[in-house]
Short mmCIF file of C-alpha atoms in Angstrom, two decimals:
data_model
loop_
_atom_site.label_atom_id
_atom_site.label_comp_id
_atom_site.label_asym_id
_atom_site.label_seq_id
_atom_site.Cartn_x
_atom_site.Cartn_y
_atom_site.Cartn_z
CA MET A 1 22.67 -7.68 -17.99
CA ARG A 2 20.07 -8.78 -20.65
CA ALA A 3 17.09 -6.80 -21.30
CA PHE A 4 14.15 -6.63 -23.79
CA VAL A 5 13.61 -3.73 -25.95
CA THR A 6 9.89 -3.54 -27.06
CA VAL A 7 8.73 -1.28 -29.87
CA VAL A 8 5.02 -0.79 -30.60
CA GLY A 9 3.35 1.48 -32.98
CA GLN A 10 2.52 2.38 -36.62
CA ASP A 11 4.80 0.71 -39.06
CA LYS A 12 7.07 2.96 -41.10
CA VAL A 13 10.45 2.95 -42.98
CA GLY A 14 13.55 2.85 -40.79
CA ILE A 15 12.37 1.80 -37.43
CA ILE A 16 14.81 -1.04 -36.83
CA ALA A 17 17.67 0.89 -38.53
CA ALA A 18 17.08 3.80 -36.07
CA ILE A 19 16.97 1.72 -32.90
CA CYS A 20 19.87 -0.51 -34.00
CA ILE A 21 21.97 2.75 -34.54
CA LEU A 22 21.15 3.97 -31.11
CA LEU A 23 21.90 0.75 -29.47
CA ALA A 24 25.30 0.47 -31.37
CA GLU A 25 26.23 4.00 -30.36
CA LYS A 26 25.66 2.91 -26.66
CA ASN A 27 27.57 -0.21 -27.09
CA VAL A 28 24.50 -2.48 -26.53
CA ASN A 29 24.80 -5.86 -28.36
CA ILE A 30 21.54 -7.25 -30.02
CA LEU A 31 21.08 -11.04 -29.29
CA ASP A 32 17.82 -11.66 -30.87
CA ILE A 33 15.02 -9.89 -32.85
CA SER A 34 11.51 -10.76 -33.56
CA GLN A 35 8.82 -8.63 -35.22
CA THR A 36 5.19 -8.97 -36.34
CA ILE A 37 2.64 -6.56 -37.95
CA LEU A 38 -0.79 -6.91 -36.81
CA GLN A 39 -3.45 -4.68 -38.42
CA ASP A 40 -0.69 -2.16 -39.31
CA CYS A 41 0.56 -2.21 -35.79
CA PHE A 42 4.27 -2.83 -35.72
CA THR A 43 5.45 -4.92 -32.76
CA MET A 44 9.14 -5.60 -32.43
CA ILE A 45 10.93 -7.46 -29.55
CA MET A 46 14.65 -7.41 -29.14
CA LEU A 47 16.68 -9.27 -26.72
CA VAL A 48 19.87 -7.22 -25.92
CA ASP A 49 22.91 -7.52 -23.81
CA ALA A 50 23.42 -4.16 -22.04
CA SER A 51 26.21 -5.25 -19.63
CA GLU A 52 28.77 -3.06 -21.57
CA CYS A 53 26.39 -0.23 -22.07
CA ALA A 54 28.26 3.00 -22.38
CA VAL A 55 25.73 4.89 -20.42
CA PRO A 56 23.68 4.23 -17.31
CA PHE A 57 20.58 1.99 -17.75
CA ALA A 58 18.07 4.83 -16.95
CA GLU A 59 19.83 7.15 -19.56
CA LEU A 60 19.56 4.31 -22.28
CA ARG A 61 15.85 4.05 -21.35
CA ASP A 62 15.38 7.79 -21.80
CA ARG A 63 17.20 7.88 -24.98
CA LEU A 64 15.09 4.98 -26.44
CA ALA A 65 11.89 6.66 -25.18
CA GLU A 66 12.91 10.03 -26.90
CA LEU A 67 13.59 8.16 -30.09
CA GLY A 68 10.26 6.61 -29.68
CA ALA A 69 8.51 9.87 -29.26
CA LYS A 70 10.26 11.25 -32.39
CA MET A 71 9.04 8.39 -34.46
CA ALA A 72 5.60 8.25 -32.92
CA LEU A 73 6.31 4.76 -31.41
CA THR A 74 6.45 3.49 -27.84
CA ILE A 75 9.92 2.05 -27.11
CA ARG A 76 10.81 0.55 -23.85
CA ILE A 77 13.80 -1.31 -22.28
CA GLN A 78 13.25 -3.60 -19.38
CA ARG A 79 15.58 -6.09 -17.78
CA GLU A 80 14.86 -9.69 -18.75
CA GLU A 81 14.20 -10.70 -15.12
CA ILE A 82 10.77 -9.05 -14.79
CA PHE A 83 9.45 -11.24 -17.64
CA ASP A 84 11.04 -14.33 -16.29
CA ALA A 85 9.74 -13.63 -12.80
CA MET A 86 6.15 -13.20 -13.99
CA HIS A 87 5.90 -16.05 -16.56
CA LYS A 88 8.34 -18.79 -15.45
CA ILE A 89 8.02 -20.84 -12.30
CA MET B 1 13.65 -16.77 -24.95
CA ILE B 2 10.40 -15.98 -23.39
CA ASN B 3 7.58 -15.87 -25.82
CA GLN B 4 6.34 -12.71 -27.44
CA GLY B 5 2.78 -13.04 -25.96
CA GLU B 6 4.03 -13.16 -22.52
CA ILE B 7 6.25 -10.05 -22.99
CA LEU B 8 3.36 -8.07 -24.29
CA GLN B 9 1.10 -9.18 -21.57
CA THR B 10 3.44 -7.88 -18.97
CA ILE B 11 3.74 -4.53 -20.84
CA ARG B 12 -0.04 -4.42 -21.20
CA MET B 13 -0.44 -4.95 -17.48
CA ILE B 14 2.01 -2.24 -16.62
CA ASP B 15 0.94 0.26 -19.24
CA ARG B 16 -2.90 0.01 -19.44
CA GLN B 17 -3.98 -2.02 -16.23
CA HIS B 18 -2.07 -0.01 -13.64
CA LEU B 19 0.18 -2.83 -12.41
CA ASP B 20 2.60 -1.30 -10.04
CA VAL B 21 4.52 -2.02 -6.91
CA ARG B 22 2.66 0.08 -4.42
CA THR B 23 5.45 0.46 -1.92
CA ILE B 24 8.90 -0.48 -0.90
CA THR B 25 8.83 0.02 2.93
CA MET B 26 12.09 -0.13 4.97
CA GLY B 27 11.32 -1.30 8.48
CA ILE B 28 13.76 0.21 11.03
CA SER B 29 14.16 -0.67 14.59
CA LEU B 30 14.57 2.41 16.84
CA ARG B 31 14.93 0.36 20.03
CA ASP B 32 18.53 1.55 20.49
CA CYS B 33 17.47 5.14 20.26
CA ALA B 34 15.70 5.39 23.75
CA HIS B 35 17.32 7.88 26.00
CA SER B 36 16.27 9.88 29.18
CA ASP B 37 16.97 13.15 27.37
CA ILE B 38 14.39 13.69 24.69
CA ALA B 39 16.54 15.91 22.55
CA LEU B 40 19.31 13.08 22.49
CA SER B 41 16.65 10.45 21.73
CA CYS B 42 15.27 12.53 18.87
CA GLY B 43 18.73 13.08 17.46
CA LYS B 44 19.49 9.34 17.59
CA ILE B 45 16.28 8.66 15.77
CA TYR B 46 17.07 11.12 13.02
CA ASP B 47 20.49 9.96 12.60
CA LYS B 48 19.57 6.28 12.47
CA ILE B 49 16.79 6.82 9.98
CA CYS B 50 18.96 8.95 7.76
CA ARG B 51 21.82 6.40 7.90
CA LEU B 52 19.81 3.45 7.02
CA ALA B 53 17.36 4.80 4.70
CA GLY B 54 19.69 7.23 2.92
CA ASP B 55 19.71 5.24 -0.32
CA LEU B 56 16.19 3.86 -0.25
CA VAL B 57 14.67 6.37 -2.68
CA LYS B 58 17.61 6.23 -5.12
CA THR B 59 17.47 2.32 -5.03
CA GLY B 60 13.71 2.25 -5.63
CA GLU B 61 14.18 4.60 -8.59
CA SER B 62 16.92 2.67 -10.17
CA ILE B 63 14.89 -0.65 -9.79
CA GLU B 64 11.89 1.07 -11.40
CA ALA B 65 14.06 2.37 -14.39
CA GLU B 66 15.69 -1.06 -15.04
CA PHE B 67 12.68 -3.16 -14.69
CA GLY B 68 10.20 -0.68 -16.13
CA ILE B 69 7.75 -1.30 -13.24
CA PRO B 70 6.47 1.71 -11.38
CA ILE B 71 7.26 1.85 -7.74
CA VAL B 72 4.78 4.33 -6.45
CA ASN B 73 5.87 4.86 -2.92
CA LYS B 74 9.09 4.56 -0.89
CA ARG B 75 8.22 4.52 2.77
CA ILE B 76 9.70 3.89 6.22
CA SER B 77 8.11 2.17 9.23
CA VAL B 78 9.69 2.48 12.68
CA THR B 79 9.31 0.83 16.13
CA PRO B 80 6.12 2.17 17.84
CA ILE B 81 7.37 5.46 19.18
CA ALA B 82 5.64 4.87 22.57
CA LEU B 83 8.25 2.17 23.34
CA ILE B 84 11.10 4.51 22.60
CA ALA B 85 9.73 7.73 24.05
CA GLU B 86 8.72 6.45 27.35
CA SER B 87 12.45 6.37 28.50
CA CYS B 88 12.32 10.08 28.74
CA ASP B 89 10.37 12.27 31.12
CA ALA B 90 8.81 14.63 28.54
CA ALA B 91 5.10 14.96 28.87
CA ASP B 92 4.48 15.68 25.17
CA TYR B 93 5.94 13.53 22.35
CA LEU B 94 5.47 16.05 19.55
CA PRO B 95 9.28 16.43 19.32
CA PHE B 96 9.52 12.72 18.39
CA ALA B 97 6.92 13.21 15.57
CA LYS B 98 8.90 16.17 14.34
CA ALA B 99 12.12 14.34 14.31
CA LEU B 100 10.49 11.58 12.41
CA ASP B 101 9.10 13.98 9.91
CA ARG B 102 12.50 15.73 9.43
CA ALA B 103 14.18 12.37 8.82
CA ALA B 104 11.52 11.35 6.35
CA LYS B 105 11.90 14.58 4.35
CA THR B 106 15.79 14.33 4.39
CA VAL B 107 15.68 10.82 2.90
CA GLY B 108 12.81 11.72 0.58
CA VAL B 109 10.29 9.11 1.48
CA ASP B 110 6.50 9.51 0.85
CA PHE B 111 5.42 8.58 4.33
CA LEU B 112 6.77 7.34 7.55
CA GLY B 113 4.65 5.12 9.86
CA GLY B 114 5.14 4.24 13.41
CA PHE B 115 4.00 7.12 15.73
CA SER B 116 2.17 4.22 17.37
CA ALA B 117 1.20 2.48 20.56
CA LEU B 118 0.15 -1.01 21.42
CA VAL B 119 -2.48 -0.66 24.02
CA HIS B 120 -4.68 -3.84 23.57
CA LYS B 121 -4.45 -4.80 27.21
CA GLY B 122 -3.62 -1.50 28.71
CA CYS B 123 -1.66 1.73 28.59
CA THR B 124 1.72 2.29 30.05
CA LEU B 125 2.46 6.00 30.99
CA GLY B 126 4.43 6.35 27.70
CA ASP B 127 1.45 4.98 25.85
CA GLU B 128 -0.82 7.49 27.39
CA LYS B 129 1.46 10.32 26.47
CA LEU B 130 1.77 9.19 22.98
CA LEU B 131 -2.03 8.92 22.49
CA ARG B 132 -2.33 12.48 23.88
CA SER B 133 0.23 13.65 21.46
CA ILE B 134 -1.28 12.18 18.32
CA PRO B 135 -3.61 15.13 17.17
CA GLU B 136 -1.01 17.65 17.46
CA ALA B 137 1.68 15.36 15.93
CA LEU B 138 -0.63 14.76 12.90
CA ALA B 139 -1.47 18.41 12.55
CA GLU B 140 2.12 19.58 12.66
CA THR B 141 3.90 17.04 10.59
CA GLU B 142 3.42 16.13 6.99
CA LEU B 143 4.81 12.59 6.48
CA VAL B 144 4.25 10.91 9.83
CA CYS B 145 1.45 8.34 10.24
CA SER B 146 0.06 7.00 13.37
CA SER B 147 -1.54 3.93 14.48
CA VAL B 148 -2.90 2.42 17.83
CA ASN B 149 -3.63 -1.20 18.36
CA VAL B 150 -6.67 -1.43 20.82
CA GLY B 151 -7.35 -5.06 20.75
CA THR B 152 -6.16 -8.72 19.99
CA THR B 153 -7.89 -12.10 19.76
CA ARG B 154 -5.62 -12.97 22.71
CA ALA B 155 -6.07 -9.95 24.93
CA GLY B 156 -9.63 -8.75 24.10
CA ILE B 157 -10.42 -5.09 23.43
CA ASN B 158 -9.24 -2.22 25.59
CA MET B 159 -12.55 -0.29 25.62
CA THR B 160 -10.94 2.62 27.63
CA ALA B 161 -8.41 3.13 24.83
CA VAL B 162 -11.25 2.88 22.28
CA ARG B 163 -13.14 5.60 23.94
CA ALA B 164 -9.86 7.72 23.90
CA MET B 165 -9.48 7.12 20.26
CA GLY B 166 -12.93 8.53 19.43
CA GLU B 167 -11.81 11.76 21.07
CA ILE B 168 -8.30 11.73 19.55
CA ILE B 169 -9.86 11.30 15.98
CA LYS B 170 -12.41 14.28 16.68
CA GLU B 171 -9.41 16.46 17.90
CA THR B 172 -7.32 15.43 14.99
CA ALA B 173 -10.22 16.35 12.56
CA TYR B 174 -10.42 19.71 14.25
CA LEU B 175 -6.76 20.56 14.29
CA THR B 176 -6.41 19.68 10.53
CA ARG B 177 -9.73 21.32 9.62
CA ASN B 178 -8.14 23.56 6.95
CA SER B 179 -7.14 20.47 4.88
CA GLY B 180 -10.27 18.56 5.07
CA SER B 181 -9.46 16.91 8.49
CA LEU B 182 -6.62 15.22 6.47
CA GLY B 183 -4.80 14.20 9.85
CA CYS B 184 -7.41 11.51 10.31
CA ALA B 185 -6.39 9.95 7.05
CA LYS B 186 -2.88 9.20 8.74
CA LEU B 187 -4.39 7.65 11.70
CA VAL B 188 -5.49 3.93 12.00
CA VAL B 189 -7.01 2.23 14.93
CA PHE B 190 -6.28 -1.48 14.82
CA CYS B 191 -7.21 -4.80 16.31
CA ASN B 192 -4.63 -7.57 15.68
CA ALA B 193 -2.22 -5.28 14.09
CA VAL B 194 0.55 -6.99 12.03
CA GLU B 195 4.16 -6.02 12.62
CA ASP B 196 5.30 -6.19 9.12
CA ASN B 197 2.63 -4.24 7.19
CA PRO B 198 4.39 -2.08 4.45
CA PHE B 199 1.11 -0.11 3.74
CA MET B 200 0.12 3.18 5.21
CA ALA B 201 -1.10 4.70 7.42
CA GLY B 202 -0.89 1.56 9.63
CA ALA B 203 2.73 0.54 9.06
CA PHE B 204 5.09 0.18 12.04
CA HIS B 205 8.08 -1.99 12.71
CA GLY B 206 6.91 -4.56 15.23
CA ILE B 207 8.98 -5.42 18.33
CA GLY B 208 9.53 -8.94 16.97
CA GLU B 209 11.09 -7.70 13.70
CA PRO B 210 14.84 -7.49 12.94
CA GLU B 211 17.24 -4.34 12.97
CA CYS B 212 16.21 -3.32 9.52
CA GLU B 213 14.28 -5.04 6.66
CA ILE B 214 12.57 -4.46 3.37
CA ASN B 215 8.85 -5.21 2.96
CA VAL B 216 7.20 -4.78 -0.36
CA GLY B 217 3.52 -4.01 -0.96
CA VAL B 218 2.16 -5.10 -4.50
CA SER B 219 -1.01 -3.84 -6.13
CA GLY B 220 -2.97 -4.42 -9.29
CA PRO B 221 -6.75 -4.34 -8.98
CA GLY B 222 -6.73 -3.19 -12.68
CA VAL B 223 -5.00 -6.37 -13.84
CA VAL B 224 -7.52 -8.55 -11.87
CA TYR B 225 -10.36 -6.57 -13.46
CA GLU B 226 -9.08 -6.98 -16.95
CA ALA B 227 -8.46 -10.71 -16.47
CA LEU B 228 -12.11 -11.19 -15.14
CA LYS B 229 -13.45 -9.41 -18.28
CA ALA B 230 -12.05 -12.33 -20.24
CA ALA B 231 -14.02 -14.76 -17.93
CA LYS B 232 -17.38 -13.25 -18.43
CA GLY B 233 -20.28 -15.51 -17.66
CA GLN B 234 -18.31 -18.25 -16.30
CA PRO B 235 -19.03 -19.93 -12.99
CA LEU B 236 -17.49 -18.65 -9.79
CA ASP B 237 -14.89 -21.30 -9.38
CA ALA B 238 -13.59 -20.29 -12.73
CA VAL B 239 -13.50 -16.63 -11.51
CA ALA B 240 -11.55 -17.80 -8.49
CA GLU B 241 -8.99 -19.61 -10.73
CA THR B 242 -8.50 -16.39 -12.92
CA ILE B 243 -7.98 -14.24 -9.88
CA LYS B 244 -5.43 -16.85 -8.49
CA LYS B 245 -3.50 -16.92 -11.68
CA THR B 246 -3.43 -13.04 -11.87
CA ALA B 247 -2.39 -12.70 -8.26
CA PHE B 248 0.48 -15.01 -8.98
CA HIS B 249 1.82 -12.91 -11.72
CA ILE B 250 1.44 -9.77 -9.73
CA THR B 251 3.11 -11.20 -6.73
CA ARG B 252 6.00 -12.45 -8.63
CA VAL B 253 6.92 -8.80 -9.63
CA GLY B 254 6.67 -7.93 -5.84
CA GLN B 255 9.00 -10.67 -5.01
CA LEU B 256 11.51 -9.67 -7.74
CA VAL B 257 11.39 -6.08 -6.47
CA ALA B 258 11.77 -7.10 -2.86
CA GLN B 259 14.76 -9.24 -3.61
CA GLU B 260 16.41 -6.60 -5.74
CA ALA B 261 15.87 -3.88 -3.08
CA SER B 262 17.00 -6.16 -0.31
CA ALA B 263 20.27 -7.07 -2.14
CA ARG B 264 21.08 -3.48 -3.32
CA LEU B 265 20.45 -2.01 0.09
CA LYS B 266 22.06 -4.91 1.95
CA VAL B 267 19.16 -5.20 4.05
CA PRO B 268 17.23 -8.56 4.85
CA PHE B 269 14.02 -9.20 2.82
CA GLY B 270 10.95 -9.39 5.09
CA VAL B 271 7.73 -10.01 3.32
CA VAL B 272 5.78 -9.31 0.32
CA ASP B 273 2.26 -8.03 1.16
CA LEU B 274 0.06 -9.19 -1.60
CA SER B 275 -2.73 -6.59 -1.24
CA LEU B 276 -5.01 -5.48 -4.09
CA ALA B 277 -4.66 -1.70 -3.04
CA PRO B 278 -6.89 0.61 -5.25
CA THR B 279 -6.17 4.00 -6.38
CA PRO B 280 -8.57 6.78 -7.48
CA ALA B 281 -7.47 6.27 -11.08
CA ILE B 282 -10.08 4.87 -13.42
CA GLY B 283 -9.46 1.14 -13.89
CA ASP B 284 -7.62 0.58 -10.77
CA SER B 285 -10.59 -0.16 -8.50
CA VAL B 286 -11.51 -3.16 -6.25
CA ALA B 287 -15.17 -2.09 -6.62
CA ASP B 288 -14.87 -2.61 -10.41
CA ILE B 289 -13.64 -6.28 -9.82
CA LEU B 290 -16.80 -6.86 -7.64
CA GLU B 291 -19.03 -5.38 -10.24
CA GLU B 292 -17.40 -7.45 -13.01
CA MET B 293 -18.36 -10.52 -11.14
CA GLY B 294 -21.87 -9.44 -11.64
CA LEU B 295 -23.07 -6.98 -9.12
CA SER B 296 -24.78 -3.89 -10.54
CA SER B 297 -23.08 -1.83 -7.82
CA VAL B 298 -20.68 -2.52 -5.09
CA GLY B 299 -22.85 -2.46 -2.00
CA ALA B 300 -25.67 -4.67 -3.46
CA PRO B 301 -26.56 -7.96 -1.88
CA GLY B 302 -23.80 -10.46 -2.75
CA THR B 303 -20.98 -7.94 -2.28
CA THR B 304 -19.60 -9.64 0.82
CA ALA B 305 -19.64 -13.00 -0.86
CA ALA B 306 -17.90 -11.66 -3.95
CA LEU B 307 -15.31 -10.04 -1.76
CA ALA B 308 -14.74 -13.17 0.17
CA LEU B 309 -14.06 -14.92 -3.07
CA LEU B 310 -11.67 -12.25 -4.26
CA ASN B 311 -9.78 -11.87 -0.96
CA ASP B 312 -9.24 -15.73 -0.63
CA ALA B 313 -8.15 -16.15 -4.27
CA VAL B 314 -5.67 -13.34 -4.06
CA LYS B 315 -4.03 -15.14 -1.13
CA LYS B 316 -3.99 -18.47 -2.72
CA GLY B 317 -2.55 -17.19 -6.00
CA GLY B 318 0.08 -15.01 -4.28
CA VAL B 319 1.34 -17.36 -1.61
CA MET B 320 3.23 -19.60 -4.09
CA ALA B 321 4.76 -16.63 -5.83
CA SER B 322 6.68 -15.30 -2.95
CA SER B 323 9.06 -16.94 -0.37
CA ASN B 324 7.53 -14.87 2.52
CA VAL B 325 4.08 -13.60 2.35
CA GLY B 326 2.87 -11.32 5.22
CA GLY B 327 1.56 -7.97 6.12
CA LEU B 328 -2.07 -7.55 5.55
CA SER B 329 -2.34 -9.52 2.29
CA GLY B 330 -5.90 -9.60 0.66
CA ALA B 331 -8.05 -6.90 -0.87
CA PHE B 332 -8.17 -3.41 0.53
CA ILE B 333 -11.61 -1.49 0.44
CA PRO B 334 -10.65 2.19 1.03
CA VAL B 335 -13.63 4.30 0.01
CA SER B 336 -11.93 7.59 -0.96
CA GLU B 337 -9.13 5.86 -2.75
CA ASP B 338 -11.32 3.80 -5.11
CA ALA B 339 -13.37 5.49 -7.89
CA GLY B 340 -15.94 2.66 -7.92
CA MET B 341 -16.41 2.77 -4.09
CA ILE B 342 -16.66 6.52 -4.30
CA ALA B 343 -19.34 6.31 -7.00
CA ALA B 344 -21.36 3.70 -5.07
CA ALA B 345 -21.16 5.68 -1.73
CA ARG B 346 -22.36 8.83 -3.61
CA ALA B 347 -25.20 7.05 -5.09
CA GLY B 348 -26.34 5.57 -1.72
CA HIS B 349 -25.61 2.01 -2.74
CA LEU B 350 -22.82 1.44 -0.31
CA THR B 351 -23.42 2.14 3.31
CA LEU B 352 -21.37 2.16 6.44
CA GLU B 353 -23.12 -1.06 7.63
CA LYS B 354 -22.45 -2.83 4.28
CA LEU B 355 -18.83 -1.79 4.48
CA GLU B 356 -18.63 -3.21 8.03
CA ALA B 357 -20.01 -6.57 6.90
CA MET B 358 -17.52 -6.50 3.90
CA THR B 359 -14.55 -5.97 6.48
CA CYS B 360 -15.48 -9.34 8.09
CA VAL B 361 -13.95 -10.95 4.84
CA CYS B 362 -11.59 -8.36 3.37
CA SER B 363 -8.01 -7.86 4.53
CA VAL B 364 -8.32 -4.91 6.83
CA GLY B 365 -11.34 -2.77 7.81
CA LEU B 366 -13.28 0.38 7.53
CA ASP B 367 -10.88 2.50 5.40
CA MET B 368 -10.84 6.09 4.29
CA ILE B 369 -14.57 6.92 5.16
CA ALA B 370 -15.57 10.29 5.59
CA VAL B 371 -18.47 11.03 7.86
CA PRO B 372 -20.21 14.18 9.10
CA GLY B 373 -18.03 16.54 11.24
CA ASP B 374 -20.55 16.55 14.05
CA THR B 375 -20.49 12.74 14.52
CA PRO B 376 -19.96 12.49 18.27
CA ALA B 377 -16.65 10.98 19.65
CA GLU B 378 -18.66 8.26 21.37
CA THR B 379 -20.09 7.12 18.04
CA LEU B 380 -16.62 7.00 16.44
CA ALA B 381 -15.46 4.93 19.42
CA ALA B 382 -18.41 2.72 18.98
CA ILE B 383 -17.65 2.19 15.26
CA ILE B 384 -14.15 1.19 16.31
CA ALA B 385 -15.49 -1.16 18.88
CA ASP B 386 -17.69 -2.93 16.32
CA GLU B 387 -14.70 -3.24 13.93
CA ALA B 388 -12.39 -4.43 16.68
CA ALA B 389 -14.88 -7.06 17.77
CA ILE B 390 -14.99 -8.36 14.20
CA GLY B 391 -11.19 -8.65 14.24
CA MET B 392 -10.97 -10.15 17.59
CA VAL B 393 -13.58 -12.78 17.16
CA ASN B 394 -12.60 -13.79 13.63
CA ASN B 395 -8.92 -13.78 14.47
CA LYS B 396 -8.05 -11.32 11.71
CA THR B 397 -6.75 -7.80 11.40
CA ALA B 398 -9.41 -5.25 11.53
CA ALA B 399 -8.89 -1.53 11.38
CA VAL B 400 -10.66 1.90 11.19
CA ARG B 401 -9.59 4.92 9.49
CA ILE B 402 -12.38 7.26 9.66
CA ILE B 403 -12.55 10.95 8.85
CA PRO B 404 -15.25 13.10 10.76
CA ALA B 405 -14.46 15.90 8.24
CA TYR B 406 -14.86 19.10 10.35
CA GLY B 407 -17.72 21.37 9.24
CA LYS B 408 -18.87 19.05 6.43
CA LYS B 409 -22.20 17.30 6.42
CA LEU B 410 -24.26 14.84 4.41
CA GLY B 411 -23.99 15.44 0.65
CA ASP B 412 -20.68 17.28 0.96
CA ARG B 413 -17.44 15.86 -0.27
CA VAL B 414 -13.98 16.03 1.08
CA GLU B 415 -10.88 16.16 -1.24
CA PHE B 416 -7.56 14.91 0.10
CA GLY B 417 -5.73 14.64 -3.25
CA GLY B 418 -3.25 12.24 -4.64
CA LEU B 419 -3.62 8.62 -3.67
CA LEU B 420 -5.78 9.42 -0.81
CA GLY B 421 -8.58 10.58 -3.32
CA SER B 422 -11.80 12.18 -2.37
CA ALA B 423 -14.74 10.95 -0.15
CA PRO B 424 -18.32 11.63 -0.12
CA ILE B 425 -19.73 12.28 3.41
CA MET B 426 -21.47 9.10 4.32
CA PRO B 427 -24.40 8.81 6.87
CA VAL B 428 -23.91 7.40 10.29
CA ASN B 429 -26.62 5.74 12.41
CA THR B 430 -27.53 8.55 14.94
CA CYS B 431 -28.68 6.48 17.78
CA SER B 432 -26.33 6.99 20.72
CA PRO B 433 -23.88 4.33 22.05
CA ALA B 434 -22.48 6.91 24.52
CA GLU B 435 -23.48 5.02 27.64
CA PHE B 436 -21.92 1.73 26.35
CA VAL B 437 -18.59 3.41 25.30
CA LEU B 438 -18.24 5.58 28.35
CA ARG B 439 -18.27 2.43 30.62
CA GLY B 440 -14.56 1.91 29.58
CA GLY B 441 -12.83 -1.28 30.78
CA ARG B 442 -12.15 -4.24 28.73
CA ILE B 443 -14.05 -6.61 26.50
CA PRO B 444 -12.56 -10.04 27.59
CA ALA B 445 -10.81 -12.14 24.97
CA PRO B 446 -13.04 -14.73 23.17
CA MET B 447 -13.14 -18.41 24.20
CA HIS B 448 -10.97 -19.39 21.24
CA SER B 449 -8.16 -17.28 22.41
CA LEU B 450 -7.35 -20.11 24.88
CA ARG B 451 -5.65 -22.20 22.30
CA ASN B 452 -2.76 -23.59 24.24
#
């Protein structure tokens, strides 16, 4: 199952590192990363494969959200299909 | 990989513009639950709902978690209970309502619709008993919703039933007086009711529907509003195009959720109902959309035209996004559930008469309107008759959900809480239609009902 992790917030040291550690711990493979900084607002989009994830999807979502709260960022994970459904015909 | 802008657009819609799936509604046929013994029939109903809908809420929650799209309500609609209940001799159908309420609570859904009767051409004995049971059923249950279809384009309007509904609404208001006459918010009177509507309070599982199916209602007035902000000053055909594109995006999410729910629950997918359903939250209002088009307030001259454009564009945009579109599909204009409508009604800019005109072009009808508690039953019936006539002649669904809030008068306000919001008491024309209503009988179907 592929999903997008999106991270939005104030740029700081260690954002990508912290998220990658968490994803690795849960056995989630990163397929692609893109990031931009617009007026100090850090935006990162990560395509991941969560089919071998060690925990249920809802728990992974909660762990990422908790990490986001700790780092004053908004971190979400959503299955790829919702973006495809909305933007591809 | 999909582009970054599109991903962020989706997230913005969900996060800031209140995009949600308003409801996953499981339609369940109860036709095999009729029995001459009321206790056995109620038992069969309870068991069947719990068996089929046992995983509905859990499934909805897992889809919500995986796709990151809020699914606000999980609901059930059932076969109109009058059809099931009339096999037994009981005079009072309250036990059926209680069985439905228990089942709804056991499976954890938000509402269950279908304490209903279809009486557009006349009442059977069972229909009459169901109608008489409505006030108590709504007062003594929490999650059960009721609807009565009093007219169709094909059959005309059953004015005897319309008259009865005026009285039933008054009695429901009285019996639920301690909660702002909340019972009336769970009671819809229809003309041309649809059989696969997932929205409450008017959902029921029609007699032409399968054993069990999943219908999904999408929402998203806030997304349309934000999109229109970017089209400021442009001509109205550009406005319509913007709404169509937005409706397409919204409906695709509904279609995805419907397919997922259907596959996971192993229940066939019925329809996506692409209605713009407002909530009392700021920024989630249909009134805001109409005002963004250039009206200083909803209710101003031009409101009906703006709403007609909106309603049509929503359908055109949504219809290609889903394999099966159905239900009510269009724009809802419930007063108490829409912050912009509430404000316009309080300021006196939006009147009952203007709302009636708006219902000629919106998807449903007079919805969640609070009127003085001393409004006579005949006046309520006449309001229903007017609305039913609009539905009948225009070949569209029309409905009335009106709350004669017990003990309240003009200038007061009634609070329902949650998605039902709060409603200012609106003035009603005080000229009496009693003699007209008391005639009863039927208003014959219009000429264009003879289409064969």
